[in-house]
Amino acid sequence: MAIDRRREAGGGGRPLPEENGSVLGGAAAPPGPPPAGAAGAEIQAVPLPPPAAACSPLLLDYDGSVLPFLGGLGGGYQRTLVLLTWVPALFIGFSKFSDSFLLDQPDFWCREVDGQGNWSGSLAPGHANRSGNGSIFPSPGLPTPVGGNASECDCHEWHYRIRAGLVQNVVSKWDLVCDSSWKVHIAKFSLLVGLIFGHLITGCIADWVGRRPVLLFSVIFILIFGLTVALSVNVTMFSTLRFFEGFCLAGIVLSLYALRIELCPPGHRFMITMVASFIEMAGQFLMPGLAALCRDWQVLQAVIICPFLLMLLYWVIFPESLRWLMATQQFEASKELILQFMHKNRMNTESDIKGVVPELEKEITRRPKKVCIVKVVGTRNLWKNIVVLCVNSLTGYGIHHCFAKSMMGHEAKMAITHNFYADYYTMAGIALASCLAMCPVVGFLGRRGGLLLFMILTALASLLQLGLLNLIGKYSQLPDSGMVYRLLTGMSDSVKDKFSTAFSIVGMFSSHAVGSLSVFFCAEITPTVIRGGGLGLVLASAGFGRLTAPIMELHNQKGYFLHHVIFACCTLICIICILLLPESKNQNLPENIPDGEHYTRQPLLPHKKGEQPLLLTNSELKDYSGLHDSTAVSDGISENTTANGMKSM
């Protein structure tokens, strides 16, 4: 053997590291007599500590053993908890869409010294330009207004006409028009940036301390910051407090999403998540009526935040996620919670056929094993799946704004209506139709197939809008060439706008589904021990996509076409990457990182009978991680035998 030859060459001195099992994958060589001339009495082989016994597979199989033992969703206590995760979705809907009312840019004009509300300059009230922000002047850039001279903004008292149902909002309160209009976009940034940072940070905290503490502390702080927003004395204070309000709102959204997923058996996860989405959209639809009743932005802000007071009761009635406790091996707390479930559902111990409680008692002395999302970097497949879904989420929500501006009018001629409520409810109606379509599509095609279909629709709508319509506009300006010229010229004004509107509606419809489905997909394939961090990453990516809207408005829509082209290219990349994702429909949730690694990519279409599948299933996968660490010292393989059993030549 190679080891023996090296020992003889060294004169039979100190044993090599390979001999006491510190190398070669931890496999200790069989004990033998010490070499001649060695001080065998002085040097003793230090035995390796025995490896920790693996946890009981019964306790790690939550969907297969623990959840059926507790009755799944058949238990009354589980149904109550699911209902409690639905109720706050209405309050979340109010908070998410409050910017449309608090920061809506009203029509404005300068009030003359004599007190008469005369219009500034030569513009009449009926000629109010709604191109960018609804004012009678073009959207101002930085640092001086664009499209108007300094005298038009040289005014000491402004008069406003707010379209969003309020008598006064943040813009009219602090005269955020002309040179100060950029502060409106900063105020919009603050909530979105707070959501992004909140998702990233609270996701990691939820994996370390639990979902319940994150939820409860987020509720407490959103009450503090949200009510203080209504008492703001200037726009700087308003924007700063909105950042912290968004941070706390992110903690509530993320913890409720994780709790909802972890409560459900495999067959009910998607529909229960969609019900929460519908309730959140109900808040979006009710928001205009709420604003009309409140009339003032401070009252509206207080009414939006005060319902979160009800969630303080969750400290008493809502438990920690049992699935997370089991996955992190906190078995003592798990046993107490299982007994609480049994008491609430009026179960007896005889129903424990598989012996979950006795197994818990055996493992109760184990130390908890908590994992941070950073550990995903060392995985082979899991980090790729999360990155693909983050890019999908970013693309879906980012390109959604491009379609919205094309339909609602980033130019005045493209606008389909000048009514605030018509625009608002059009957007909300498209989102509702998208969620309704997701239910049958995902039920039939699965998560990966549904995501692929909606991404293809998004790419087609984007490419047709960018390519076909610009091609029509290009050829319509050529010299008269007969019938083709007349056809394209006729299309350039009327039909072209109709095509653009149709493509925008299809794009908004499909891109909304892409963003929503990416978040849900990531929640399913991310293991329980790092689900908070995985959800935080994909929700933060969605926030970056939404952030493109105020960025474009801040720059007065400059670079809008390039913005759309970049996201259109991203849709093509995403179509290819989606094919690499696994399918999680009706699959058990992965509990730890090895479970997440074993999520394999299945064929998009089932293979025909008698056809050899090209991809291995989970049961056929083998571990080849130690292949390169194998050594030639094993007794069964000689030196001239290769790893696959073939003789070397």
Short mmCIF file of C-alpha atoms in Angstrom, two decimals, residues 35-471:
data_model
loop_
_atom_site.label_atom_id
_atom_site.label_comp_id
_atom_site.label_asym_id
_atom_site.label_seq_id
_atom_site.Cartn_x
_atom_site.Cartn_y
_atom_site.Cartn_z
CA PRO A 35 5.89 0.07 13.13
CA ALA A 36 9.30 -1.18 14.16
CA GLY A 37 11.39 1.37 15.98
CA ALA A 38 8.44 3.60 16.83
CA ALA A 39 7.68 4.78 20.32
CA GLY A 40 4.31 3.12 20.39
CA ALA A 41 3.83 3.70 24.10
CA GLU A 42 4.33 7.45 23.75
CA ILE A 43 2.09 8.08 20.76
CA GLN A 44 -1.49 6.93 21.10
CA ALA A 45 -4.08 7.19 18.33
CA VAL A 46 -6.75 9.68 19.43
CA PRO A 47 -10.19 8.23 18.64
CA LEU A 48 -12.68 10.46 16.87
CA PRO A 49 -15.79 11.50 18.85
CA PRO A 50 -18.83 9.50 17.86
CA PRO A 51 -21.10 11.36 15.45
CA ALA A 52 -24.32 12.76 16.86
CA ALA A 53 -27.25 10.48 16.36
CA ALA A 54 -29.58 11.58 13.61
CA CYS A 55 -32.96 12.94 14.57
CA SER A 56 -35.96 10.67 14.22
CA PRO A 57 -37.26 10.73 10.60
CA LEU A 58 -40.79 10.71 11.97
CA LEU A 59 -40.31 14.15 13.53
CA LEU A 60 -38.69 15.60 10.42
CA ASP A 61 -41.55 14.46 8.20
CA TYR A 62 -43.99 17.16 9.26
CA ASP A 63 -46.41 16.89 6.31
CA GLY A 64 -46.38 13.09 6.42
CA SER A 65 -46.68 12.41 10.15
CA VAL A 66 -47.19 15.42 12.44
CA LEU A 67 -49.76 17.33 10.37
CA PRO A 68 -52.00 14.29 9.68
CA PHE A 69 -51.83 13.40 13.38
CA LEU A 70 -53.16 16.88 14.23
CA GLY A 71 -55.94 16.53 11.65
CA GLY A 72 -54.54 18.77 8.90
CA LEU A 73 -56.99 21.58 8.20
CA GLY A 74 -59.81 19.43 9.58
CA GLY A 75 -59.04 20.57 13.10
CA GLY A 76 -61.01 23.57 14.28
CA TYR A 77 -57.97 25.20 15.86
CA GLN A 78 -56.00 25.10 12.59
CA ARG A 79 -58.91 26.68 10.72
CA THR A 80 -59.08 29.45 13.30
CA LEU A 81 -55.38 30.17 12.88
CA VAL A 82 -55.71 30.32 9.08
CA LEU A 83 -58.61 32.75 9.46
CA LEU A 84 -56.47 34.90 11.75
CA THR A 85 -53.82 35.13 9.02
CA TRP A 86 -56.46 36.31 6.53
CA VAL A 87 -57.97 39.17 8.55
CA PRO A 88 -54.88 41.46 8.59
CA ALA A 89 -54.64 41.21 4.79
CA LEU A 90 -57.39 43.85 4.58
CA PHE A 91 -55.36 46.29 6.71
CA ILE A 92 -52.25 45.52 4.66
CA GLY A 93 -54.18 46.38 1.48
CA PHE A 94 -55.11 49.77 2.96
CA SER A 95 -51.48 50.55 3.84
CA LYS A 96 -49.96 49.40 0.55
CA PHE A 97 -52.22 51.57 -1.61
CA SER A 98 -52.39 54.64 0.63
CA ASP A 99 -49.74 56.47 -1.45
CA SER A 100 -52.23 56.81 -4.31
CA PHE A 101 -54.28 59.11 -2.07
CA LEU A 102 -51.84 60.67 0.37
CA LEU A 103 -49.39 61.69 -2.38
CA ASP A 104 -51.64 62.17 -5.41
CA GLN A 105 -50.53 65.23 -7.40
CA PRO A 106 -53.58 67.53 -7.64
CA ASP A 107 -54.46 70.19 -10.21
CA PHE A 108 -53.13 73.52 -8.95
CA TRP A 109 -53.07 77.17 -9.86
CA CYS A 110 -51.88 80.40 -8.29
CA ARG A 111 -54.39 82.35 -6.22
CA GLU A 112 -54.26 86.08 -7.03
CA VAL A 113 -53.82 88.79 -4.43
CA ASP A 114 -57.46 89.85 -4.70
CA GLY A 115 -58.58 86.45 -3.47
CA GLN A 116 -60.07 85.36 -6.76
CA GLY A 117 -59.08 81.89 -7.88
CA ASN A 118 -57.95 82.92 -11.35
CA TRP A 119 -55.80 80.56 -13.39
CA SER A 120 -52.15 81.48 -13.74
CA GLY A 121 -50.87 82.52 -17.19
CA SER A 122 -53.00 82.02 -20.28
CA LEU A 123 -54.22 78.48 -19.44
CA ALA A 124 -57.89 77.84 -18.78
CA PRO A 125 -59.25 75.29 -16.28
CA GLY A 126 -60.40 73.00 -19.04
CA HIS A 127 -56.87 72.78 -20.43
CA ALA A 128 -55.24 71.24 -17.40
CA ASN A 129 -52.39 69.06 -18.55
CA ARG A 130 -52.44 65.65 -16.85
CA SER A 131 -49.36 64.37 -18.58
CA GLY A 132 -47.17 63.55 -15.62
CA ASN A 133 -48.58 64.56 -12.28
CA GLY A 134 -52.00 66.08 -12.94
CA SER A 135 -50.93 69.74 -12.70
CA ILE A 136 -51.58 72.49 -15.24
CA PHE A 137 -47.81 72.67 -15.81
CA PRO A 138 -45.70 69.91 -17.29
CA SER A 139 -44.02 67.64 -14.77
CA PRO A 140 -41.09 69.59 -13.32
CA GLY A 141 -37.62 68.22 -13.50
CA LEU A 142 -34.67 69.04 -11.31
CA PRO A 143 -33.75 71.69 -10.37
CA THR A 144 -35.97 74.03 -12.45
CA PRO A 145 -39.41 73.34 -13.97
CA VAL A 146 -39.54 71.90 -17.45
CA GLY A 147 -42.02 73.35 -19.89
CA GLY A 148 -42.71 76.46 -17.84
CA ASN A 149 -40.72 79.55 -16.88
CA ALA A 150 -39.80 80.71 -13.41
CA SER A 151 -42.63 83.25 -13.30
CA GLU A 152 -45.25 80.51 -13.56
CA CYS A 153 -43.98 78.96 -10.30
CA ASP A 154 -43.40 82.33 -8.60
CA CYS A 155 -46.46 82.20 -6.38
CA HIS A 156 -47.08 82.79 -2.69
CA GLU A 157 -50.38 80.94 -2.38
CA TRP A 158 -51.59 77.95 -4.36
CA HIS A 159 -55.08 76.69 -4.88
CA TYR A 160 -55.60 72.92 -5.34
CA ARG A 161 -58.22 70.59 -6.72
CA ILE A 162 -57.56 67.07 -5.39
CA ARG A 163 -59.00 64.23 -7.46
CA ALA A 164 -58.54 61.43 -4.90
CA GLY A 165 -61.56 62.14 -2.70
CA LEU A 166 -59.66 64.17 -0.11
CA VAL A 167 -60.01 67.86 0.72
CA GLN A 168 -56.34 68.03 1.68
CA ASN A 169 -53.41 65.67 1.17
CA VAL A 170 -49.65 65.80 1.74
CA VAL A 171 -48.99 67.71 -1.51
CA SER A 172 -51.47 70.49 -0.75
CA LYS A 173 -50.49 70.59 2.93
CA TRP A 174 -46.87 71.59 2.24
CA ASP A 175 -47.18 72.96 -1.35
CA LEU A 176 -45.11 70.20 -2.96
CA VAL A 177 -45.39 71.60 -6.49
CA CYS A 178 -43.02 73.17 -9.02
CA ASP A 179 -39.53 73.27 -7.47
CA SER A 180 -40.68 71.14 -4.52
CA SER A 181 -42.43 68.42 -6.53
CA TRP A 182 -39.39 66.12 -6.27
CA LYS A 183 -40.15 65.72 -2.57
CA VAL A 184 -43.31 63.81 -3.50
CA HIS A 185 -41.24 61.13 -5.23
CA ILE A 186 -38.87 60.95 -2.24
CA ALA A 187 -41.89 60.38 -0.01
CA LYS A 188 -42.95 57.52 -2.31
CA PHE A 189 -39.41 56.13 -2.16
CA SER A 190 -39.47 56.09 1.62
CA LEU A 191 -42.28 53.55 1.98
CA LEU A 192 -40.90 51.25 -0.73
CA VAL A 193 -37.32 51.41 0.57
CA GLY A 194 -38.62 50.68 4.06
CA LEU A 195 -40.43 47.63 2.71
CA ILE A 196 -37.26 46.41 0.96
CA PHE A 197 -35.05 46.70 4.04
CA GLY A 198 -37.81 45.34 6.24
CA HIS A 199 -38.21 42.20 4.17
CA LEU A 200 -34.47 41.51 4.17
CA ILE A 201 -33.92 42.07 7.89
CA THR A 202 -37.14 40.69 9.39
CA GLY A 203 -36.82 37.58 7.21
CA CYS A 204 -33.48 36.70 8.82
CA ILE A 205 -34.83 37.51 12.28
CA ALA A 206 -37.88 35.29 11.71
CA ASP A 207 -35.58 32.34 11.01
CA TRP A 208 -33.62 32.98 14.19
CA VAL A 209 -36.21 33.94 16.85
CA GLY A 210 -39.42 32.76 15.21
CA ARG A 211 -42.35 34.08 13.21
CA ARG A 212 -44.51 35.07 16.17
CA PRO A 213 -42.09 37.56 17.81
CA VAL A 214 -41.45 39.26 14.47
CA LEU A 215 -45.20 39.60 13.87
CA LEU A 216 -45.98 40.99 17.30
CA PHE A 217 -43.11 43.48 17.48
CA SER A 218 -43.86 44.66 13.94
CA VAL A 219 -47.46 45.33 14.96
CA ILE A 220 -46.36 47.33 18.00
CA PHE A 221 -43.94 49.50 16.05
CA ILE A 222 -46.23 50.08 13.07
CA LEU A 223 -48.77 51.49 15.51
CA ILE A 224 -46.14 53.85 16.90
CA PHE A 225 -44.67 55.01 13.60
CA GLY A 226 -47.94 54.92 11.63
CA LEU A 227 -49.84 57.13 14.06
CA THR A 228 -46.86 59.49 14.33
CA VAL A 229 -46.94 59.92 10.53
CA ALA A 230 -50.34 61.61 10.92
CA LEU A 231 -48.70 64.14 13.26
CA SER A 232 -45.88 65.09 10.88
CA VAL A 233 -44.99 68.79 10.83
CA ASN A 234 -43.08 68.79 7.53
CA VAL A 235 -42.43 66.54 4.56
CA THR A 236 -39.02 65.44 5.88
CA MET A 237 -40.59 64.06 9.04
CA PHE A 238 -43.33 62.47 6.95
CA SER A 239 -40.87 60.69 4.65
CA THR A 240 -38.68 59.46 7.51
CA LEU A 241 -41.59 58.02 9.46
CA ARG A 242 -43.00 56.42 6.32
CA PHE A 243 -39.70 54.54 5.94
CA PHE A 244 -40.10 53.00 9.39
CA GLU A 245 -43.79 52.33 8.76
CA GLY A 246 -42.83 50.40 5.61
CA PHE A 247 -40.15 48.51 7.55
CA CYS A 248 -42.70 47.33 10.13
CA LEU A 249 -45.31 46.58 7.47
CA ALA A 250 -42.77 44.29 5.79
CA GLY A 251 -42.38 42.32 9.03
CA ILE A 252 -46.14 41.80 9.24
CA VAL A 253 -46.47 40.76 5.59
CA LEU A 254 -43.55 38.32 5.72
CA SER A 255 -44.41 36.65 9.02
CA LEU A 256 -48.07 36.18 8.07
CA TYR A 257 -47.09 34.74 4.68
CA ALA A 258 -44.72 32.24 6.30
CA LEU A 259 -47.21 31.27 9.00
CA ARG A 260 -49.94 30.74 6.42
CA ILE A 261 -47.77 28.49 4.26
CA GLU A 262 -46.53 26.46 7.23
CA LEU A 263 -50.01 25.83 8.61
CA CYS A 264 -51.35 24.19 5.45
CA PRO A 265 -51.09 20.67 4.01
CA PRO A 266 -49.71 20.39 0.46
CA GLY A 267 -53.08 20.35 -1.33
CA HIS A 268 -54.38 23.59 0.24
CA ARG A 269 -51.39 25.92 0.27
CA PHE A 270 -52.08 27.74 -2.98
CA MET A 271 -55.79 28.36 -2.49
CA ILE A 272 -55.33 29.61 1.07
CA THR A 273 -52.63 32.00 -0.14
CA MET A 274 -54.90 33.22 -2.95
CA VAL A 275 -57.73 33.91 -0.50
CA ALA A 276 -55.36 36.21 1.39
CA SER A 277 -54.52 37.95 -1.91
CA PHE A 278 -58.21 38.49 -2.65
CA ILE A 279 -58.76 40.00 0.80
CA GLU A 280 -55.81 42.33 0.26
CA MET A 281 -57.31 43.43 -3.07
CA ALA A 282 -60.59 44.07 -1.26
CA GLY A 283 -58.66 46.68 0.72
CA GLN A 284 -57.48 48.18 -2.57
CA PHE A 285 -61.07 48.39 -3.87
CA LEU A 286 -62.38 49.90 -0.61
CA MET A 287 -59.64 52.51 -0.33
CA PRO A 288 -61.35 55.25 -2.45
CA GLY A 289 -64.49 55.04 -0.32
CA LEU A 290 -62.43 55.22 2.86
CA ALA A 291 -60.64 58.31 1.54
CA ALA A 292 -63.95 59.96 0.62
CA LEU A 293 -65.24 59.36 4.16
CA CYS A 294 -62.12 60.67 5.90
CA ARG A 295 -61.67 63.76 3.68
CA ASP A 296 -58.35 64.70 5.34
CA TRP A 297 -55.05 62.88 4.89
CA GLN A 298 -54.24 62.84 8.61
CA VAL A 299 -57.56 61.25 9.47
CA LEU A 300 -57.09 58.74 6.63
CA GLN A 301 -53.63 57.77 7.90
CA ALA A 302 -54.96 57.23 11.42
CA VAL A 303 -57.90 55.14 10.16
CA ILE A 304 -55.53 52.96 8.11
CA ILE A 305 -53.24 52.25 11.09
CA CYS A 306 -55.74 51.90 13.95
CA PRO A 307 -57.10 48.46 12.85
CA PHE A 308 -53.67 47.00 13.62
CA LEU A 309 -54.61 47.48 17.29
CA LEU A 310 -56.70 44.33 16.97
CA MET A 311 -53.56 42.36 16.17
CA LEU A 312 -52.21 43.00 19.67
CA LEU A 313 -54.53 40.18 20.72
CA TYR A 314 -52.38 37.82 18.65
CA TRP A 315 -49.91 37.81 21.55
CA VAL A 316 -52.44 35.70 23.45
CA ILE A 317 -54.26 33.71 20.78
CA PHE A 318 -51.65 33.04 18.08
CA PRO A 319 -48.91 30.42 18.72
CA GLU A 320 -45.50 30.02 17.17
CA SER A 321 -45.21 28.02 13.94
CA LEU A 322 -45.10 24.35 14.97
CA ARG A 323 -43.40 23.44 11.71
CA TRP A 324 -40.55 25.89 12.39
CA LEU A 325 -40.15 24.59 15.96
CA MET A 326 -39.90 21.00 14.71
CA ALA A 327 -37.49 21.89 11.88
CA THR A 328 -35.14 23.73 14.27
CA GLN A 329 -35.35 20.81 16.75
CA GLN A 330 -36.96 22.80 19.56
CA PHE A 331 -38.75 19.68 20.70
CA GLU A 332 -39.68 20.79 24.21
CA ALA A 333 -41.64 23.78 22.89
CA SER A 334 -43.00 21.55 20.10
CA LYS A 335 -44.39 19.07 22.60
CA GLU A 336 -46.17 21.81 24.54
CA LEU A 337 -47.66 23.21 21.33
CA ILE A 338 -48.79 19.76 20.12
CA LEU A 339 -50.56 19.20 23.45
CA GLN A 340 -52.19 22.62 23.01
CA PHE A 341 -53.40 21.61 19.54
CA MET A 342 -54.75 18.34 20.91
CA HIS A 343 -56.59 20.16 23.70
CA LYS A 344 -58.10 22.77 21.34
CA ASN A 345 -59.18 20.07 18.88
CA ARG A 346 -60.40 17.77 21.70
CA MET A 347 -58.20 14.92 20.62
CA ASN A 348 -57.05 11.99 22.75
CA THR A 349 -53.62 10.43 22.85
CA GLU A 350 -54.93 7.19 21.33
CA SER A 351 -55.11 8.89 17.95
CA ASP A 352 -51.31 9.10 17.91
CA ILE A 353 -50.91 5.95 15.83
CA LYS A 354 -47.40 6.75 14.60
CA GLY A 355 -46.16 7.70 18.05
CA VAL A 356 -45.24 11.34 17.46
CA VAL A 357 -45.44 12.33 21.14
CA PRO A 358 -43.28 9.42 22.40
CA GLU A 359 -40.67 10.26 19.78
CA LEU A 360 -40.70 13.87 20.93
CA GLU A 361 -40.05 12.78 24.49
CA LYS A 362 -37.01 10.78 23.36
CA GLU A 363 -35.54 13.75 21.46
CA ILE A 364 -36.50 16.45 23.95
CA THR A 365 -32.93 16.97 25.19
CA ARG A 366 -31.58 17.96 21.79
CA ARG A 367 -30.15 21.42 21.35
CA PRO A 368 -31.93 23.69 18.81
CA LYS A 369 -30.32 23.99 15.38
CA LYS A 370 -31.07 27.34 13.77
CA VAL A 371 -29.83 28.31 10.33
CA CYS A 372 -29.25 31.66 8.62
CA ILE A 373 -30.06 32.32 4.97
CA VAL A 374 -26.32 32.83 4.36
CA LYS A 375 -25.91 29.04 4.53
CA VAL A 376 -27.67 28.76 1.18
CA VAL A 377 -24.50 29.98 -0.54
CA GLY A 378 -22.86 26.61 0.07
CA THR A 379 -25.64 24.64 -1.59
CA ARG A 380 -25.61 23.32 -5.12
CA ASN A 381 -29.19 23.77 -6.34
CA LEU A 382 -31.10 25.73 -3.72
CA TRP A 383 -29.36 29.05 -4.21
CA LYS A 384 -29.92 28.87 -7.97
CA ASN A 385 -33.66 28.31 -7.49
CA ILE A 386 -33.93 31.29 -5.14
CA VAL A 387 -31.95 33.57 -7.47
CA VAL A 388 -34.10 32.59 -10.47
CA LEU A 389 -37.30 33.39 -8.56
CA CYS A 390 -35.87 36.70 -7.30
CA VAL A 391 -35.10 37.74 -10.89
CA ASN A 392 -38.60 36.67 -11.95
CA SER A 393 -40.15 38.74 -9.17
CA LEU A 394 -38.02 41.78 -10.03
CA THR A 395 -38.90 41.48 -13.73
CA GLY A 396 -42.62 40.94 -13.15
CA TYR A 397 -43.13 43.95 -10.90
CA GLY A 398 -40.64 46.13 -12.81
CA ILE A 399 -42.18 45.66 -16.24
CA HIS A 400 -45.67 46.07 -14.76
CA HIS A 401 -44.98 49.78 -14.40
CA CYS A 402 -43.92 50.01 -18.06
CA PHE A 403 -47.25 48.59 -19.19
CA ALA A 404 -49.15 50.80 -16.75
CA LYS A 405 -47.52 53.99 -18.01
CA SER A 406 -48.14 52.96 -21.61
CA MET A 407 -51.83 52.43 -20.92
CA MET A 408 -52.51 55.27 -18.49
CA GLY A 409 -50.54 57.75 -20.53
CA HIS A 410 -46.91 58.55 -20.12
CA GLU A 411 -47.89 60.87 -22.98
CA ALA A 412 -51.19 62.71 -23.07
CA LYS A 413 -52.26 61.12 -26.35
CA MET A 414 -51.88 57.64 -24.87
CA ALA A 415 -54.23 58.23 -21.96
CA ILE A 416 -57.46 56.28 -22.14
CA THR A 417 -59.18 58.43 -19.53
CA HIS A 418 -58.63 61.52 -17.37
CA ASN A 419 -60.66 60.24 -14.42
CA PHE A 420 -58.70 59.27 -11.31
CA TYR A 421 -61.20 56.65 -10.19
CA ALA A 422 -61.42 55.09 -13.64
CA ASP A 423 -57.62 54.74 -13.78
CA TYR A 424 -57.45 53.40 -10.23
CA TYR A 425 -60.17 50.79 -10.67
CA THR A 426 -58.81 49.75 -14.06
CA MET A 427 -55.51 48.85 -12.42
CA ALA A 428 -57.26 47.09 -9.56
CA GLY A 429 -59.56 45.20 -11.94
CA ILE A 430 -56.63 43.91 -14.00
CA ALA A 431 -54.92 42.68 -10.81
CA LEU A 432 -58.12 40.93 -9.72
CA ALA A 433 -58.54 39.26 -13.12
CA SER A 434 -54.92 38.12 -12.95
CA CYS A 435 -55.42 36.45 -9.57
CA LEU A 436 -58.64 34.80 -10.74
CA ALA A 437 -56.85 33.39 -13.78
CA MET A 438 -53.97 32.08 -11.67
CA CYS A 439 -56.23 29.68 -9.76
CA PRO A 440 -57.19 27.34 -12.66
CA VAL A 441 -53.90 27.79 -14.53
CA VAL A 442 -51.72 26.84 -11.56
CA GLY A 443 -54.11 24.06 -10.59
CA PHE A 444 -53.79 22.52 -14.06
CA LEU A 445 -50.20 23.32 -15.08
CA GLY A 446 -48.55 23.45 -11.67
CA ARG A 447 -46.31 26.17 -10.26
CA ARG A 448 -43.56 25.96 -12.85
CA GLY A 449 -45.89 25.55 -15.84
CA GLY A 450 -48.11 28.43 -14.73
CA LEU A 451 -45.13 30.71 -14.13
CA LEU A 452 -43.71 29.82 -17.54
CA LEU A 453 -47.03 30.53 -19.29
CA PHE A 454 -47.48 33.96 -17.68
CA MET A 455 -43.86 34.89 -18.37
CA ILE A 456 -44.26 33.97 -22.06
CA LEU A 457 -47.38 36.17 -22.24
CA THR A 458 -45.46 39.02 -20.61
CA ALA A 459 -42.58 38.69 -23.06
CA LEU A 460 -44.90 38.56 -26.08
CA ALA A 461 -46.86 41.62 -24.97
CA SER A 462 -43.66 43.54 -24.32
CA LEU A 463 -41.93 42.61 -27.57
CA LEU A 464 -45.02 43.26 -29.68
CA GLN A 465 -45.53 46.64 -28.06
CA LEU A 466 -41.91 47.65 -28.50
CA GLY A 467 -41.28 46.11 -31.91
CA LEU A 468 -44.48 45.95 -33.93
CA LEU A 469 -45.86 49.36 -32.99
CA ASN A 470 -42.55 51.14 -33.51
CA LEU A 471 -42.23 49.38 -36.87
#
